[in-house]
PDB file of C-alpha atoms in Angstrom:
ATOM      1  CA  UNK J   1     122.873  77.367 102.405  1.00  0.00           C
ATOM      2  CA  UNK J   2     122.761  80.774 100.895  1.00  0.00           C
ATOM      3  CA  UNK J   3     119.440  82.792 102.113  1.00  0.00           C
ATOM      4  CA  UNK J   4     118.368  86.267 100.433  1.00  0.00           C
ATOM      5  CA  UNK J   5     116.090  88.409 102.455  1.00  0.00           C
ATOM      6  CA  UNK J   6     114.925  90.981 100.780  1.00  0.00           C
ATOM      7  CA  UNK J   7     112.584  93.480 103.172  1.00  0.00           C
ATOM      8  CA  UNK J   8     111.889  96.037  99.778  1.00  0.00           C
ATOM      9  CA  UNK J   9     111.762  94.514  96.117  1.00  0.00           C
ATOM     10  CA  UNK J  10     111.227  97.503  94.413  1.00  0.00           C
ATOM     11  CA  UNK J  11     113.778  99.258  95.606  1.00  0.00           C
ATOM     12  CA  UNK J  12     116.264  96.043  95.427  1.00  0.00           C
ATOM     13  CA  UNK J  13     115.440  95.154  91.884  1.00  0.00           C
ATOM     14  CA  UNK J  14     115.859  99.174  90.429  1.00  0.00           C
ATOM     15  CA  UNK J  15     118.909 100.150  92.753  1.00  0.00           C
ATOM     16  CA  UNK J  16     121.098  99.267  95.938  1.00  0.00           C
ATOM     17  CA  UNK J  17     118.649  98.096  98.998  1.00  0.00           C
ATOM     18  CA  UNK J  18     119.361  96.832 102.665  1.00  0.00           C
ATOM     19  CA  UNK J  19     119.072  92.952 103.625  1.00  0.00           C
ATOM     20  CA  UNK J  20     117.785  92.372 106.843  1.00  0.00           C
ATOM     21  CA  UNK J  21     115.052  89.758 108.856  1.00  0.00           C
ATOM     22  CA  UNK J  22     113.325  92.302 110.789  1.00  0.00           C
ATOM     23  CA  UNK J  23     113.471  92.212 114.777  1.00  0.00           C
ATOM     24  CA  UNK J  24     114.725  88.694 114.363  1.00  0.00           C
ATOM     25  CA  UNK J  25     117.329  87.420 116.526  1.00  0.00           C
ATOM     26  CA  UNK J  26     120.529  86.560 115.213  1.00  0.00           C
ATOM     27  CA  UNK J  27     124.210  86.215 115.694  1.00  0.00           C
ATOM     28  CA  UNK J  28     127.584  86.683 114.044  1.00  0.00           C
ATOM     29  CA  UNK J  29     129.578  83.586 113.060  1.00  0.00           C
ATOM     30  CA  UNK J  30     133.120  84.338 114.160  1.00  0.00           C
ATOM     31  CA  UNK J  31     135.150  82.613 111.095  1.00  0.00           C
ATOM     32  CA  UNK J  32     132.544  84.389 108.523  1.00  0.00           C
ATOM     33  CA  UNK J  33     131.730  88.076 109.480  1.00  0.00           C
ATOM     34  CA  UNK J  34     129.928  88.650 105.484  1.00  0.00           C
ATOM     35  CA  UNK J  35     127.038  86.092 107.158  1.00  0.00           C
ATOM     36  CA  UNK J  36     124.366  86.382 109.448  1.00  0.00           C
ATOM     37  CA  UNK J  37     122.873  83.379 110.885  1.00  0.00           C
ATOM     38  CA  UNK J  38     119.017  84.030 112.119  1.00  0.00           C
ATOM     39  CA  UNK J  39     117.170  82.090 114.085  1.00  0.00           C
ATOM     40  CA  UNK J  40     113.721  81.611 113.262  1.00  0.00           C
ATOM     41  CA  UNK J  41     112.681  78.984 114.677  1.00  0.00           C
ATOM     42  CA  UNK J  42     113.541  76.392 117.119  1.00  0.00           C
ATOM     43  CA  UNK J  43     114.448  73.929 114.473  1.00  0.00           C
ATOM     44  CA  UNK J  44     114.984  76.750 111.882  1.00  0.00           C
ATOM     45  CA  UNK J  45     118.303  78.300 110.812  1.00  0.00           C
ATOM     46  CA  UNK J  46     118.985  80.314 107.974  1.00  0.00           C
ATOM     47  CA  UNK J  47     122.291  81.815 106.691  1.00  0.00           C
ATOM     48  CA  UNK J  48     121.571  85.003 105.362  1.00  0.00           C
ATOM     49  CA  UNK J  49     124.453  86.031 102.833  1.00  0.00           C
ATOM     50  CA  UNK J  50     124.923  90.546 103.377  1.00  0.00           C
ATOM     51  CA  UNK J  51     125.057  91.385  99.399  1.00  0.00           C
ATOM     52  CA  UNK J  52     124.391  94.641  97.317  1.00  0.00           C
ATOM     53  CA  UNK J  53     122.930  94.539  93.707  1.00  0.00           C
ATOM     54  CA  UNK J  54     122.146  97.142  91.677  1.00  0.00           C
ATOM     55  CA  UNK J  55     121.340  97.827  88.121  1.00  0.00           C
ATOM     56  CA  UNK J  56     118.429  96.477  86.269  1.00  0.00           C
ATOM     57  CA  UNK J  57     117.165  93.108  87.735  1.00  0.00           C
ATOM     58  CA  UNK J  58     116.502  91.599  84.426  1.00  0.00           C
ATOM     59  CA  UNK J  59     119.918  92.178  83.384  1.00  0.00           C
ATOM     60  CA  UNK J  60     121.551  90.925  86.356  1.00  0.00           C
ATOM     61  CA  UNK J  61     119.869  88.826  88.705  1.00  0.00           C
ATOM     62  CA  UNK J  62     123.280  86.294  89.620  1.00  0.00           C
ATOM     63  CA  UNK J  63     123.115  87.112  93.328  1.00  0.00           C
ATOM     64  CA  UNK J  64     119.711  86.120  93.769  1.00  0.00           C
ATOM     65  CA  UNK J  65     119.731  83.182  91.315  1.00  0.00           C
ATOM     66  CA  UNK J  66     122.644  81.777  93.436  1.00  0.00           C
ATOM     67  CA  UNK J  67     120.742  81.701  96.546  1.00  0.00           C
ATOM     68  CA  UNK J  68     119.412  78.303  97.939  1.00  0.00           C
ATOM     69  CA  UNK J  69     116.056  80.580  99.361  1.00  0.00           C
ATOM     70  CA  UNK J  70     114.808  83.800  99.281  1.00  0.00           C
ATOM     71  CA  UNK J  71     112.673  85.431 102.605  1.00  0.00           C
ATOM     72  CA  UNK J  72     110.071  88.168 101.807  1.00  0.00           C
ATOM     73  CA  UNK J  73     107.963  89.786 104.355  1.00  0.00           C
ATOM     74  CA  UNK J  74     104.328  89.607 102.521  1.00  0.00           C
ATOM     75  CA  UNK J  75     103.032  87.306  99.670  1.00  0.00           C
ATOM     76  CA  UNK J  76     103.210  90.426  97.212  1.00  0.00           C
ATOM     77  CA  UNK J  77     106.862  90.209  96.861  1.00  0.00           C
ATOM     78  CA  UNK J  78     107.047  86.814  96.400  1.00  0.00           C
ATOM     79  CA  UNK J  79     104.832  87.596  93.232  1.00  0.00           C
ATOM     80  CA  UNK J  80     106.676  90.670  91.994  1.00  0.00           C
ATOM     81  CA  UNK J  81     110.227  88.720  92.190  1.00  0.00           C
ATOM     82  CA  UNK J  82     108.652  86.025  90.102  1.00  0.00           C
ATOM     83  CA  UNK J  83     107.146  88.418  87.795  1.00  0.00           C
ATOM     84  CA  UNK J  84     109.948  90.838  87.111  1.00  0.00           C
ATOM     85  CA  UNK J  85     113.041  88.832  88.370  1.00  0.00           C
ATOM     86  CA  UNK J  86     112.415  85.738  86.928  1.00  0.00           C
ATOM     87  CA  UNK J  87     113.119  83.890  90.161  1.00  0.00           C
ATOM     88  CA  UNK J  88     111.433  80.286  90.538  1.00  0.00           C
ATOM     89  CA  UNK J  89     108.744  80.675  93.252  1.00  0.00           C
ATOM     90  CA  UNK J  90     110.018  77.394  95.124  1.00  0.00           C
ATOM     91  CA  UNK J  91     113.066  79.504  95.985  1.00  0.00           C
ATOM     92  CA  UNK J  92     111.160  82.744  97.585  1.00  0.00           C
ATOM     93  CA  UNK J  93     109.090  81.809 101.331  1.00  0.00           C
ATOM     94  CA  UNK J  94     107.206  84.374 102.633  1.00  0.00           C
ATOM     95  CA  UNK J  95     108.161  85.140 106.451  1.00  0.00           C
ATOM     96  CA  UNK J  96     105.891  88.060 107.685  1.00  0.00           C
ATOM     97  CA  UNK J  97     107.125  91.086 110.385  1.00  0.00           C
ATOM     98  CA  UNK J  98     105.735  90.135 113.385  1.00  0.00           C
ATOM     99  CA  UNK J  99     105.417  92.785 116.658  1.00  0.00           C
ATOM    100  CA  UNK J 100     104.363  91.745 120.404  1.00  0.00           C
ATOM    101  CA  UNK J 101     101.465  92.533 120.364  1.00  0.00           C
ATOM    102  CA  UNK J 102     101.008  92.760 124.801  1.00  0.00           C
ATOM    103  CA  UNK J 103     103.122  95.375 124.000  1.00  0.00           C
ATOM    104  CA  UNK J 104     101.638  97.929 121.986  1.00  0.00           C
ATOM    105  CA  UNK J 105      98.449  96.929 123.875  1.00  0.00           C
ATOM    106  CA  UNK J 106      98.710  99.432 126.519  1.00  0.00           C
ATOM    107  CA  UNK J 107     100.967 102.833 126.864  1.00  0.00           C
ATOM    108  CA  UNK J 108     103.994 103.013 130.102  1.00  0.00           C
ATOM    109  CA  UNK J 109     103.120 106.717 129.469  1.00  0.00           C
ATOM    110  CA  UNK J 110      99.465 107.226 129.822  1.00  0.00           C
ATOM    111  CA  UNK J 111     100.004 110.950 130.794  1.00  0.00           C
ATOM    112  CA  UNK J 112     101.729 111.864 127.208  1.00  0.00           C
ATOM    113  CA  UNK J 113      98.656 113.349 125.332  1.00  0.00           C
ATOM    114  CA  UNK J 114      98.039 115.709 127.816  1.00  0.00           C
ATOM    115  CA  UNK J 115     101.887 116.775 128.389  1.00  0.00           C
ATOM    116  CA  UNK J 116     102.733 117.436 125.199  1.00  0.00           C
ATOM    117  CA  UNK J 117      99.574 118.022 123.001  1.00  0.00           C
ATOM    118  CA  UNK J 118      96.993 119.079 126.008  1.00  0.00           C
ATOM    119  CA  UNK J 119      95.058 121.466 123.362  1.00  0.00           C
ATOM    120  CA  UNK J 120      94.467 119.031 120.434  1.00  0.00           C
ATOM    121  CA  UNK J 121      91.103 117.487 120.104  1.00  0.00           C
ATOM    122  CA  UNK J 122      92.200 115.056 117.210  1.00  0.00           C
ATOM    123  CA  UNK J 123      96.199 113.571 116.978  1.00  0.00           C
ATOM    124  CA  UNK J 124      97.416 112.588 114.130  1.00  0.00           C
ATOM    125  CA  UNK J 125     100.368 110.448 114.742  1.00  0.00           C
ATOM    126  CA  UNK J 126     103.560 109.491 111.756  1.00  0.00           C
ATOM    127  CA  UNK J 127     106.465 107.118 112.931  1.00  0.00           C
ATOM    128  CA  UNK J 128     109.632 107.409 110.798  1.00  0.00           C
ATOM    129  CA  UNK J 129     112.427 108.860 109.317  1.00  0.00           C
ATOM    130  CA  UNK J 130     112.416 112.386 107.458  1.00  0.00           C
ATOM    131  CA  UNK J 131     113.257 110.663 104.304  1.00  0.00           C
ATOM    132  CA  UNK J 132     112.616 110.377 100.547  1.00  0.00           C
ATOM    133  CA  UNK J 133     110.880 106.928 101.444  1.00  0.00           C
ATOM    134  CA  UNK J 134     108.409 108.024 103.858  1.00  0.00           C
ATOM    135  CA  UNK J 135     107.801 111.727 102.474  1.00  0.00           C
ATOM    136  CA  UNK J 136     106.667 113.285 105.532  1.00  0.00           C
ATOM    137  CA  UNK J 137     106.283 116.737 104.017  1.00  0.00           C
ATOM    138  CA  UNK J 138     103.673 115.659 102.083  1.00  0.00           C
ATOM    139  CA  UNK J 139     101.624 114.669 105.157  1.00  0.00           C
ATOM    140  CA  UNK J 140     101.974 118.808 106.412  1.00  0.00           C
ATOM    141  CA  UNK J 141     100.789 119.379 102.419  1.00  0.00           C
ATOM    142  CA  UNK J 142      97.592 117.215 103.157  1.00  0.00           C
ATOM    143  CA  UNK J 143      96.691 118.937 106.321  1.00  0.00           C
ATOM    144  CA  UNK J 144      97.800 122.745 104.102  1.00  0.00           C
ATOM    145  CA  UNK J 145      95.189 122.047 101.426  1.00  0.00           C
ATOM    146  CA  UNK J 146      93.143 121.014 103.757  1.00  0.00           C
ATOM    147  CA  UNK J 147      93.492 124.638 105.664  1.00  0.00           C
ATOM    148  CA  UNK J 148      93.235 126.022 102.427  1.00  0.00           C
ATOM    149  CA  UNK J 149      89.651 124.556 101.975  1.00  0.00           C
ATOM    150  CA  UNK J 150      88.754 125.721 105.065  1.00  0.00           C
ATOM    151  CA  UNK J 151      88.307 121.798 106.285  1.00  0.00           C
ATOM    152  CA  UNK J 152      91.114 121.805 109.153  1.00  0.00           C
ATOM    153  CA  UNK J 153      90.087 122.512 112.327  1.00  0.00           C
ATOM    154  CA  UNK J 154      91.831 124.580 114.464  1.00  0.00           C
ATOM    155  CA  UNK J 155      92.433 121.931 117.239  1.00  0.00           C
ATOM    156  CA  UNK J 156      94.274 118.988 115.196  1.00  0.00           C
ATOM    157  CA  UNK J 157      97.768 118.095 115.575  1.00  0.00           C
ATOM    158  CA  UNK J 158     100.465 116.057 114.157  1.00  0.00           C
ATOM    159  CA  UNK J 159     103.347 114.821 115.718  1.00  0.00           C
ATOM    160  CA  UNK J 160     106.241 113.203 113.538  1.00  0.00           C
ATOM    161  CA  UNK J 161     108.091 111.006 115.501  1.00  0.00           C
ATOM    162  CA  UNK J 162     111.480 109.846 113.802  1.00  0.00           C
ATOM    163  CA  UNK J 163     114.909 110.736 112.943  1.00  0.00           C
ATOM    164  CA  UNK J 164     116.367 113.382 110.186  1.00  0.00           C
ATOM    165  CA  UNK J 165     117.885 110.908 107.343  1.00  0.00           C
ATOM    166  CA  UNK J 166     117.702 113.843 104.615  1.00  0.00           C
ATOM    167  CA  UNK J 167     118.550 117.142 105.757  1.00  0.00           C
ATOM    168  CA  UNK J 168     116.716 118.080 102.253  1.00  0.00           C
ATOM    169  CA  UNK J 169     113.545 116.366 103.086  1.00  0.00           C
ATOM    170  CA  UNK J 170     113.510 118.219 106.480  1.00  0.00           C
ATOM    171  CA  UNK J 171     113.934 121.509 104.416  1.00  0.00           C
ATOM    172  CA  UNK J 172     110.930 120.153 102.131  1.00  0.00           C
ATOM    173  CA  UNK J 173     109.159 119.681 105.446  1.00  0.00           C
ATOM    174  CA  UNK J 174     109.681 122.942 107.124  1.00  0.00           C
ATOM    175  CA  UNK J 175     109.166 124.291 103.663  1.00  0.00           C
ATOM    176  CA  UNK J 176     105.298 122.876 104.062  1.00  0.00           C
ATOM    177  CA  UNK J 177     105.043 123.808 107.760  1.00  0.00           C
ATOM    178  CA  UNK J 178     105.772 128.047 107.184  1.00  0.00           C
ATOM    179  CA  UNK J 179     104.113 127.679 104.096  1.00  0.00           C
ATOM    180  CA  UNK J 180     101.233 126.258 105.490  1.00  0.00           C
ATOM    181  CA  UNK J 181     101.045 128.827 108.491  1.00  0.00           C
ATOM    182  CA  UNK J 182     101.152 124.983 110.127  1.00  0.00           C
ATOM    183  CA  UNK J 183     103.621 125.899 112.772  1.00  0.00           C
ATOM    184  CA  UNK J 184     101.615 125.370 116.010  1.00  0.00           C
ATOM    185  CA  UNK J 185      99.662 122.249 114.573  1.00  0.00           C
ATOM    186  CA  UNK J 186     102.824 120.252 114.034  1.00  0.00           C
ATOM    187  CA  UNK J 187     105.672 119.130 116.642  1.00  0.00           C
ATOM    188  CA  UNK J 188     108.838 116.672 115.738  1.00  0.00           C
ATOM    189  CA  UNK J 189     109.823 114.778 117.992  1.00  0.00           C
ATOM    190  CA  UNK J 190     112.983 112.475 118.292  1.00  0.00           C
ATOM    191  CA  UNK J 191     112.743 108.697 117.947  1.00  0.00           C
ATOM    192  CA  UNK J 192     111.297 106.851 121.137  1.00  0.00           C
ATOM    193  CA  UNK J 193     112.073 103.725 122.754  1.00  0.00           C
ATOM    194  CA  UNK J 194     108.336 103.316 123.507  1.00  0.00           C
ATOM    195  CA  UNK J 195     106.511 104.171 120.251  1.00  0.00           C
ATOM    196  CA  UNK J 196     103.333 102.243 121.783  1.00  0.00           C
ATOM    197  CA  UNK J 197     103.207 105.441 123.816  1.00  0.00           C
ATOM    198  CA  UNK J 198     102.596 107.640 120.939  1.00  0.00           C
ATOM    199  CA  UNK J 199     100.089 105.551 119.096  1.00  0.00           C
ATOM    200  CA  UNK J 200      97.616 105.628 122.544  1.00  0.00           C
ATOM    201  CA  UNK J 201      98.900 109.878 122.607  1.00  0.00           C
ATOM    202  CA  UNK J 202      96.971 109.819 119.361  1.00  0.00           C
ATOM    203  CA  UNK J 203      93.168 109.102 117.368  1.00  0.00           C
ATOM    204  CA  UNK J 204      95.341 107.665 114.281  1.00  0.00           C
ATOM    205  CA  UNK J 205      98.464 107.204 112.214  1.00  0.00           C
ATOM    206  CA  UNK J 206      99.681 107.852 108.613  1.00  0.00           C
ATOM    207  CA  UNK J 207     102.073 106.151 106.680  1.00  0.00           C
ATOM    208  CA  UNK J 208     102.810 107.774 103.361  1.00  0.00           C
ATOM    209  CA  UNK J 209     105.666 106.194 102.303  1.00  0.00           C
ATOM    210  CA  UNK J 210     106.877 105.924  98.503  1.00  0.00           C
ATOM    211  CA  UNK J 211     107.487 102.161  99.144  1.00  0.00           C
ATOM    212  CA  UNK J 212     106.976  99.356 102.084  1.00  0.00           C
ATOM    213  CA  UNK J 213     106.558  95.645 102.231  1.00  0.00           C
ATOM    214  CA  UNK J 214     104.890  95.084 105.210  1.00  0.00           C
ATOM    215  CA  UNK J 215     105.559  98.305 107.296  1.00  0.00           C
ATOM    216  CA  UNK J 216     105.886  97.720 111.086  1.00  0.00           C
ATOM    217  CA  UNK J 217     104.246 101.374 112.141  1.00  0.00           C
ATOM    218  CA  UNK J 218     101.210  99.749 110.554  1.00  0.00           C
ATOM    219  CA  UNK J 219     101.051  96.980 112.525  1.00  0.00           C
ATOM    220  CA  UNK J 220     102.192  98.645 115.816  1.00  0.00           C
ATOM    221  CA  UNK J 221      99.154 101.118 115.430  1.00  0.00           C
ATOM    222  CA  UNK J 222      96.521  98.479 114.532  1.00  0.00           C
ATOM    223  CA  UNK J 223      97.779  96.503 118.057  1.00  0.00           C
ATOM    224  CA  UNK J 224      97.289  99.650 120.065  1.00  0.00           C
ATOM    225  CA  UNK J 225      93.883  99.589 118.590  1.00  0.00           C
ATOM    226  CA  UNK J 226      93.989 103.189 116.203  1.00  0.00           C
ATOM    227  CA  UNK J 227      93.432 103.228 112.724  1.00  0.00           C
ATOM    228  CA  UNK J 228      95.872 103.690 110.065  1.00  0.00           C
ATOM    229  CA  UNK J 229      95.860 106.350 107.049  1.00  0.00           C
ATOM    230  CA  UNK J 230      98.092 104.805 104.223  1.00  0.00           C
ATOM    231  CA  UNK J 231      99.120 105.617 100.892  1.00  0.00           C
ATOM    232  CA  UNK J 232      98.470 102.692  97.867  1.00  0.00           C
ATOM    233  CA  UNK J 233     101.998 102.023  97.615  1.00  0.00           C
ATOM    234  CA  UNK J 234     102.952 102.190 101.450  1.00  0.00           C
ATOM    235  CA  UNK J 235      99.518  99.645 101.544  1.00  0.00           C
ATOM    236  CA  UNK J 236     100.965  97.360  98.579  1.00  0.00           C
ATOM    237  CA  UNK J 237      99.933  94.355 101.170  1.00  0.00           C
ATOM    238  CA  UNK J 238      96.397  94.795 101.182  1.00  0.00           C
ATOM    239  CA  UNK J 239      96.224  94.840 104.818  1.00  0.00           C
ATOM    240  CA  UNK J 240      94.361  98.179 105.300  1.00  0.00           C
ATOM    241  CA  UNK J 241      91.406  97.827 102.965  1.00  0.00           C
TER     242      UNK J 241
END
């Protein structure tokens, strides 16, 4: 069997994209490195063939028209391949990103808040990577109009938690943050091993990515019990209404 999974359909059907079955276990067979056999389920195994396609979809579609199944992460995706692909819906199954949930229940760090933001009466809270996907900059813009309106109080802060990807989105964001006279309301901070200890740090996240399927931030923040500010296409799963 030949399994496709794609985690972004947008970005897979207009240019090159990444395959993967998020956080699911899985392991390399030794006679066929170009496959990755996940398992699911106890009863459950799925070969999942490592492809690239690019170009239009409706001009070239082979690779995904040759697989026995198809995984998407939320039932939207399953829909747009249909729609714009042409793929028969028998061959796409919807598998969506799970999280443990005990574990974004309660912080290891209970102390963080006051360490690192001990002034701020409101956190806001953004986990990802300085990107073109998940536009960061245009969080500090949000908060800078916001200033400019006179509608930002003085004690809110933002911490973006996440690696550099683009150096030129980081110059887009620290752009924003002079701009914005925004310097002492918003801290960087390198990825974490325990992200559930920045969602308790802060009052709520935001997720303004250009694209997502089912993002995982949103999840993680919802199971550590803070609300979640999300842009239309970031929210194409309806799950914040």
């Amino acid at each position: 069997w030949r399994v496709f999974s794609v985690s972004n359909i947008q970005h897979f059907l207009w240019g090159s994209t990444r395959h993967r079955l998020h956080r699911v276990p899985f392991e390399w067979p030794a006679r066929h490195p170009s496959a990755v056999r996940c398992r699911i389920g106890e009863k459950d195994k799925w070969t999942l063939r490592r492809s690239s396609v690019g170009g239009d979809a409706r001009a070239d579609c082979s690779s995904l028209l040759q697989c026995h199944q198809l995984i998407v992460s939320a039932p939207y995706l399953k829909e747009y391949m249909c729609d714009h692909a042409g793929i028969p819906a028998q061959k796409v199954m919807v598998i969506p990103n799970g999280i443990n949930i005990q574990r974004f229940a309660a912080p290891t760090d209970a102390g963080l808040r006051q360490r690192i933001m001990p002034g701020a009466r409101r956190v806001l809270v953004s986990m990802g990577r300085v990107s073109t996907q998940k536009r960061m900059h245009l969080i500090v813009e949000g908060l800078g109009l916001l200033k400019q309106r006179q509608a930002l109080p003085g004690d809110v802060e933002l911490a973006l938690v996440g690696p550099v990807e683009e150096p030129h989105m980081q110059a887009l964001l620290d752009d924003a943050i002079q701009r914005h006279d925004l310097k002492n309301a918003v801290h960087q901070y390198a990825p974490s091993d325990c992200p559930e200890d920045f969602f308790h740090a802060s009052d709520v996240s935001v997720l303004f990515s250009k694209w997502e399927s089912l993002p995982l931030v949103m999840l993680e923040s919802l199971a550590a019990g803070r609300p979640v500010i999300i842009s239309q296409e970031a929210n194409a799963a309806g799950v914040i209404e």
